[in-house]
C-alpha positions as CSV (number, residue, x, y, z in Angstrom):
1,M,-27.4,3.0,11.6
2,T,-26.6,6.9,11.8
3,T,-22.3,7.1,11.5
4,D,-20.7,10.4,13.3
5,K,-17.7,11.2,11.2
6,V,-15.1,13.5,12.7
7,A,-11.5,13.5,11.1
8,V,-8.8,13.5,14.0
9,K,-6.3,15.4,12.6
10,A,-5.4,18.2,9.3
11,T,-3.5,16.8,6.4
12,A,-3.0,18.9,3.5
13,P,-4.5,17.3,0.3
14,V,-2.3,14.9,-1.7
15,A,-2.5,14.2,-5.4
16,V,-2.5,10.7,-6.4
17,A,-2.7,8.0,-8.9
18,A,-4.2,4.2,-9.3
19,I,-3.2,2.4,-12.4
20,Q,-5.2,-0.3,-14.3
21,L,-3.5,-2.3,-16.6
22,D,-3.6,-4.3,-19.5
23,T,-1.5,-7.6,-18.8
24,R,0.4,-10.1,-20.6
25,L,0.4,-13.1,-18.1
26,G,3.5,-13.8,-17.0
27,D,5.7,-11.1,-19.2
28,T,7.2,-9.3,-16.7
29,L,9.4,-7.5,-19.1
30,H,6.1,-5.9,-20.7
31,N,4.4,-5.2,-17.8
32,L,7.0,-3.2,-16.3
33,R,7.2,-1.6,-19.5
34,A,3.8,-0.7,-18.8
35,C,3.8,0.3,-15.9
36,Q,6.5,2.8,-15.9
37,R,5.1,4.4,-19.2
38,L,1.5,4.8,-17.1
39,A,3.4,5.6,-14.2
40,E,5.4,8.5,-15.7
41,Q,1.5,9.5,-17.0
42,A,0.5,10.1,-13.4
43,V,3.5,11.4,-12.6
44,D,2.4,14.2,-15.6
45,Q,-0.6,14.8,-14.3
46,G,1.0,15.7,-10.6
47,A,0.4,12.8,-8.7
48,Q,2.4,12.6,-5.6
49,W,1.4,8.6,-4.7
50,I,0.9,5.8,-7.5
51,A,-1.0,2.7,-6.9
52,L,0.2,-0.6,-9.3
53,P,-2.0,-3.2,-8.9
54,E,-1.4,-7.0,-7.1
55,F,0.8,-9.3,-9.3
56,F,1.2,-6.1,-11.6
57,N,4.2,-7.9,-12.7
58,T,3.1,-10.9,-14.2
59,G,-1.1,-11.4,-13.7
60,V,-2.0,-14.8,-12.2
61,C,-4.1,-17.9,-13.4
62,F,-3.2,-21.5,-13.5
63,D,-0.5,-21.9,-16.0
64,P,2.8,-23.7,-14.5
65,A,5.2,-21.6,-16.6
66,L,4.5,-18.8,-13.9
67,V,6.5,-20.7,-11.8
68,A,9.7,-19.6,-13.5
69,A,8.8,-15.7,-13.1
70,I,8.4,-15.6,-9.2
71,E,11.2,-13.1,-8.0
72,H,13.1,-12.4,-4.8
73,E,12.7,-9.4,-3.2
74,D,15.5,-7.9,-5.0
75,G,14.5,-8.5,-8.6
76,P,13.7,-6.7,-11.8
77,S,9.8,-5.8,-10.6
78,A,10.8,-4.7,-6.5
79,Q,14.2,-2.5,-8.3
80,F,11.5,-1.0,-10.9
81,L,9.5,0.4,-7.5
82,R,12.8,1.6,-5.9
83,D,14.0,3.0,-8.5
84,F,11.0,4.6,-10.0
85,S,10.3,5.9,-6.9
86,R,14.0,7.7,-6.5
87,R,14.0,9.1,-9.4
88,H,10.6,10.4,-9.4
89,G,10.4,11.9,-5.7
90,V,7.1,9.5,-5.3
91,V,5.0,6.7,-3.1
92,I,4.9,4.2,-4.8
93,G,3.5,0.3,-4.1
94,G,2.3,-2.6,-5.9
95,S,2.7,-6.6,-5.4
96,F,4.2,-9.6,-6.8
97,M,5.2,-13.3,-6.1
98,C,8.3,-13.0,-4.6
99,R,10.0,-15.7,-2.9
100,I,11.5,-16.0,0.9
101,P,14.6,-17.2,2.6
102,H,13.2,-19.9,3.7
103,G,12.1,-21.2,0.3
104,G,8.1,-20.8,0.2
105,V,6.9,-17.9,-1.6
106,R,3.9,-14.9,-0.1
107,N,2.2,-12.3,-2.5
108,R,4.8,-9.7,-1.2
109,Y,2.9,-5.6,-1.2
110,L,6.2,-3.4,-1.4
111,C,5.9,0.4,-0.7
112,F,8.6,2.5,-1.4
113,N,8.9,6.4,-0.7
114,K,10.8,8.5,-2.9
115,G,13.2,5.4,-2.8
116,E,13.9,4.6,0.5
117,L,11.1,0.7,1.2
118,L,8.3,2.0,3.2
119,G,7.3,-1.4,4.2
120,K,6.1,-4.3,2.9
121,H,2.5,-6.6,3.1
122,D,2.5,-10.6,2.6
123,K,-1.5,-11.3,1.7
124,D,-2.9,-13.2,4.4
125,L,-4.2,-15.9,2.3
126,P,-4.5,-16.8,-1.6
127,T,-7.0,-17.1,-2.8
128,M,-8.7,-19.9,-5.2
129,W,-5.6,-21.2,-8.2
130,E,-3.5,-18.3,-6.1
131,N,-2.9,-21.1,-3.7
132,A,-0.6,-23.2,-6.3
133,F,1.7,-20.0,-6.1
134,Y,2.1,-19.0,-2.8
135,E,1.3,-19.5,0.9
136,G,-0.7,-16.9,3.6
137,G,1.4,-14.1,5.2
138,D,2.2,-14.4,9.1
139,T,-0.5,-14.0,11.4
140,D,0.8,-10.7,13.3
141,D,2.2,-9.1,9.3
142,S,-1.2,-6.2,9.6
143,G,-1.5,-4.6,6.8
144,E,0.7,-1.5,8.6
145,L,3.5,0.0,6.0
146,G,4.7,2.6,7.9
147,Q,5.1,6.5,8.4
148,I,5.7,9.6,5.8
149,G,5.8,12.1,8.8
150,D,2.9,12.3,10.2
151,V,0.8,9.8,7.9
152,R,-0.1,6.4,8.7
153,V,0.1,4.0,5.4
154,G,-1.5,0.7,5.1
155,T,-2.4,-2.0,2.4
156,A,-4.9,-4.5,1.2
157,V,-5.4,-6.6,-1.9
158,C,-7.7,-8.1,-3.7
159,W,-9.9,-10.7,-1.6
160,E,-8.6,-9.4,1.5
161,F,-10.8,-6.5,0.6
162,M,-13.6,-8.8,1.0
163,R,-12.1,-10.3,4.5
164,S,-14.1,-8.4,7.5
165,Q,-10.3,-9.2,9.3
166,T,-9.0,-6.9,7.4
167,S,-10.8,-4.1,8.5
168,R,-10.2,-5.1,11.8
169,R,-7.0,-5.1,11.9
170,L,-6.8,-1.8,10.2
171,Q,-9.2,0.3,12.1
172,G,-7.7,3.9,13.2
173,K,-4.2,2.6,12.4
174,V,-4.6,4.0,9.3
175,D,-4.3,7.3,7.6
176,V,-4.4,6.1,4.1
177,L,-4.3,2.5,2.5
178,I,-3.0,1.8,-0.8
179,G,-3.4,-1.2,-2.9
180,G,-5.1,-3.5,-5.7
181,S,-5.9,-5.8,-6.8
182,H,-5.8,-9.1,-10.0
183,W,-9.9,-10.3,-9.7
184,W,-11.4,-12.3,-12.8
185,S,-15.0,-12.2,-13.5
186,M,-17.3,-15.3,-13.9
187,P,-16.4,-17.7,-16.6
188,D,-17.6,-15.9,-20.0
189,H,-18.0,-19.1,-22.1
190,W,-20.3,-21.0,-19.5
191,P,-24.3,-20.9,-20.6
192,T,-25.2,-17.1,-19.8
193,W,-28.3,-18.5,-17.5
194,L,-26.0,-20.0,-15.3
195,T,-23.4,-16.7,-14.9
196,H,-25.3,-13.5,-15.5
197,K,-26.4,-12.7,-12.4
198,M,-23.7,-14.1,-10.9
199,E,-21.3,-12.4,-12.5
200,A,-23.2,-9.0,-11.8
201,H,-22.8,-9.9,-8.0
202,N,-19.0,-10.8,-8.4
203,S,-18.1,-6.9,-10.2
204,D,-20.1,-5.3,-7.4
205,N,-18.5,-7.3,-4.4
206,L,-15.4,-5.8,-5.8
207,I,-16.2,-2.1,-5.8
208,A,-18.3,-2.5,-2.6
209,S,-16.2,-4.3,-0.8
210,V,-13.1,-1.4,-1.3
211,Q,-15.7,1.1,-0.7
212,E,-17.0,-0.8,2.5
213,T,-13.5,-1.0,3.9
214,A,-12.3,2.7,3.7
215,Q,-15.4,3.6,5.3
216,L,-14.1,0.3,8.4
217,I,-11.0,1.5,8.5
218,G,-12.1,5.1,8.2
219,A,-9.6,6.4,5.2
220,P,-9.1,6.8,1.4
221,V,-8.1,4.0,-0.4
222,I,-6.2,4.0,-3.6
223,H,-7.2,0.9,-5.9
224,A,-5.1,-0.5,-8.5
225,S,-6.5,-3.2,-11.2
226,H,-6.1,-5.1,-13.9
227,C,-8.3,-5.5,-17.1
228,N,-7.2,-8.2,-19.6
229,R,-8.6,-11.4,-20.4
230,I,-7.5,-14.8,-19.5
231,Q,-7.4,-18.4,-19.9
232,S,-6.8,-20.8,-17.4
233,R,-6.6,-24.5,-16.4
234,F,-7.9,-25.8,-12.7
235,P,-6.2,-27.3,-10.5
236,G,-7.0,-31.1,-10.1
237,L,-9.5,-30.6,-12.9
238,P,-7.6,-30.8,-16.3
239,W,-11.1,-31.2,-18.1
240,L,-12.0,-27.3,-17.0
241,T,-11.2,-24.5,-19.1
242,Y,-11.6,-20.6,-18.0
243,R,-11.8,-17.8,-19.8
244,G,-12.9,-14.3,-18.5
245,T,-12.3,-10.8,-17.6
246,L,-10.2,-8.9,-14.8
247,E,-13.1,-6.7,-13.6
248,G,-11.3,-3.6,-13.5
249,H,-12.6,-1.0,-11.0
250,T,-9.6,1.0,-10.7
251,A,-10.7,3.6,-8.1
252,I,-9.7,6.0,-5.7
253,I,-12.2,6.6,-2.7
254,D,-12.4,8.8,0.1
255,G,-12.7,7.6,4.0
256,H,-16.7,7.7,4.1
257,G,-16.5,5.2,1.1
258,Q,-17.3,7.8,-1.8
259,L,-16.1,7.3,-5.1
260,L,-13.6,10.3,-6.3
261,A,-12.3,8.7,-9.6
262,H,-13.2,5.2,-11.4
263,R,-11.8,3.7,-14.2
264,S,-14.4,0.1,-15.5
265,K,-12.6,-2.8,-17.2
266,D,-14.5,-1.6,-20.4
267,E,-12.7,1.7,-20.4
268,G,-9.6,-0.8,-20.8
269,E,-5.8,0.5,-19.7
270,G,-5.2,3.8,-18.0
271,V,-4.6,6.0,-14.9
272,I,-6.8,7.9,-12.2
273,T,-6.3,10.2,-10.2
274,A,-7.5,12.2,-8.1
275,H,-6.7,14.6,-4.7
276,I,-7.7,13.1,-1.0
277,T,-6.6,14.1,2.5
278,P,-4.8,11.3,3.9
279,R,-5.8,11.3,7.3
280,Y,-8.0,9.1,9.6
281,V,-12.5,9.8,10.1
282,S,-13.1,7.9,13.1
283,T,-16.6,6.0,12.3
284,Q,-19.4,4.3,15.0
285,L,-19.4,1.6,12.0
286,P,-18.9,-1.4,13.7
287,V,-16.4,-4.0,11.6
288,P,-18.9,-7.4,11.6
289,Q,-18.0,-10.2,13.1
290,R,-18.9,-12.9,10.2
291,F,-15.4,-13.9,8.5
292,W,-16.8,-12.6,5.1
293,L,-17.4,-8.9,4.5
294,R,-20.2,-9.9,1.6
295,Q,-21.6,-12.9,0.4
296,R,-19.7,-14.7,-2.2
297,G,-21.9,-16.7,-4.3
298,L,-21.8,-20.1,-5.2
299,L,-19.3,-20.5,-7.6
300,P,-16.8,-18.6,-5.9
301,T,-17.2,-20.4,-2.7
302,L,-16.9,-23.1,-5.0
303,S,-13.8,-22.0,-6.5
304,W,-12.7,-20.9,-3.3
305,H,-12.3,-24.7,-1.9
306,L,-12.2,-26.6,-4.9
307,D,-8.6,-24.5,-6.1
308,G,-8.1,-24.0,-2.9
309,F,-7.4,-27.7,-2.0
310,F,-6.0,-28.6,-5.5
311,G,-3.9,-25.6,-5.8
312,K,-2.0,-26.4,-2.2
313,R,-1.4,-29.7,-3.0
314,W,0.4,-28.8,-6.5
315,Y,2.6,-25.8,-4.5
316,R,3.5,-28.3,-1.8
317,K,5.0,-30.1,-4.5
318,H,6.2,-28.0,-7.3
319,V,7.0,-24.7,-5.6
320,K,7.4,-24.2,-2.1
321,H,11.2,-25.8,-2.2
322,Q,11.9,-25.3,-5.7
323,A,15.3,-22.6,-5.8
């Protein structure tokens, strides 16, 4: 299929940065210090927009100790975003597990511009063991954050890039998308004959889903990520252990889906920068009617259902109505 792309409005190029974190699970103080150090590097490199990843303050796996790290919207992680944005006069955003007034928890993305809240978005569906810690967002939450001048800003996190409904919500409605992921690998201590091909597919799915989303929404994407190792149990399956690595693929992508900057997990923690032109690019590419933008693979599909089932039960019992 041919694609006819025409910019519908002109804006000036903007220097942007995306951060890749080597996160310590549940260690909010350490992780916020790392975010500050790397975000200051981004500012020193001229970045006006800075993307932090999903769960930038804690990371996530099935570790019951993470319940104690859940914050309110005015907690230290939100304060860090607001204060950094005000002090440096930049746009910065990231997501964290946030307890909301009715007592539930959401995976909430906050974005600040020069110290003022631009907007917020709750991830639509938890992924796998994430179901143990938070619930999905409201159905009318499109991911649109607000406007900075004439620039319409949106967000998406992690497996939202894998779902067609994300592009359907945002196509033609944003001029730039700022977001991130916490996307784990296949278990690397299981037999390689079982996981080798699935791991290659899993890694490809991360970067390809972000690129395809950029094409479908017709706007640049600033995508942050993690690169640390994690070890975890599985909800409802205490005899089974996971050991693996966060997939990295921190990237800055234009509205045609082309990589402008990229950092692999093997490159470790760091900052990437590029110049983007925030604008909607009209496209004739239709959003697929299927639920999943890309095929997940056998193990991620099983984990989606099993971890989702047991995780939701654990969330209702141990998290949802806790103070």
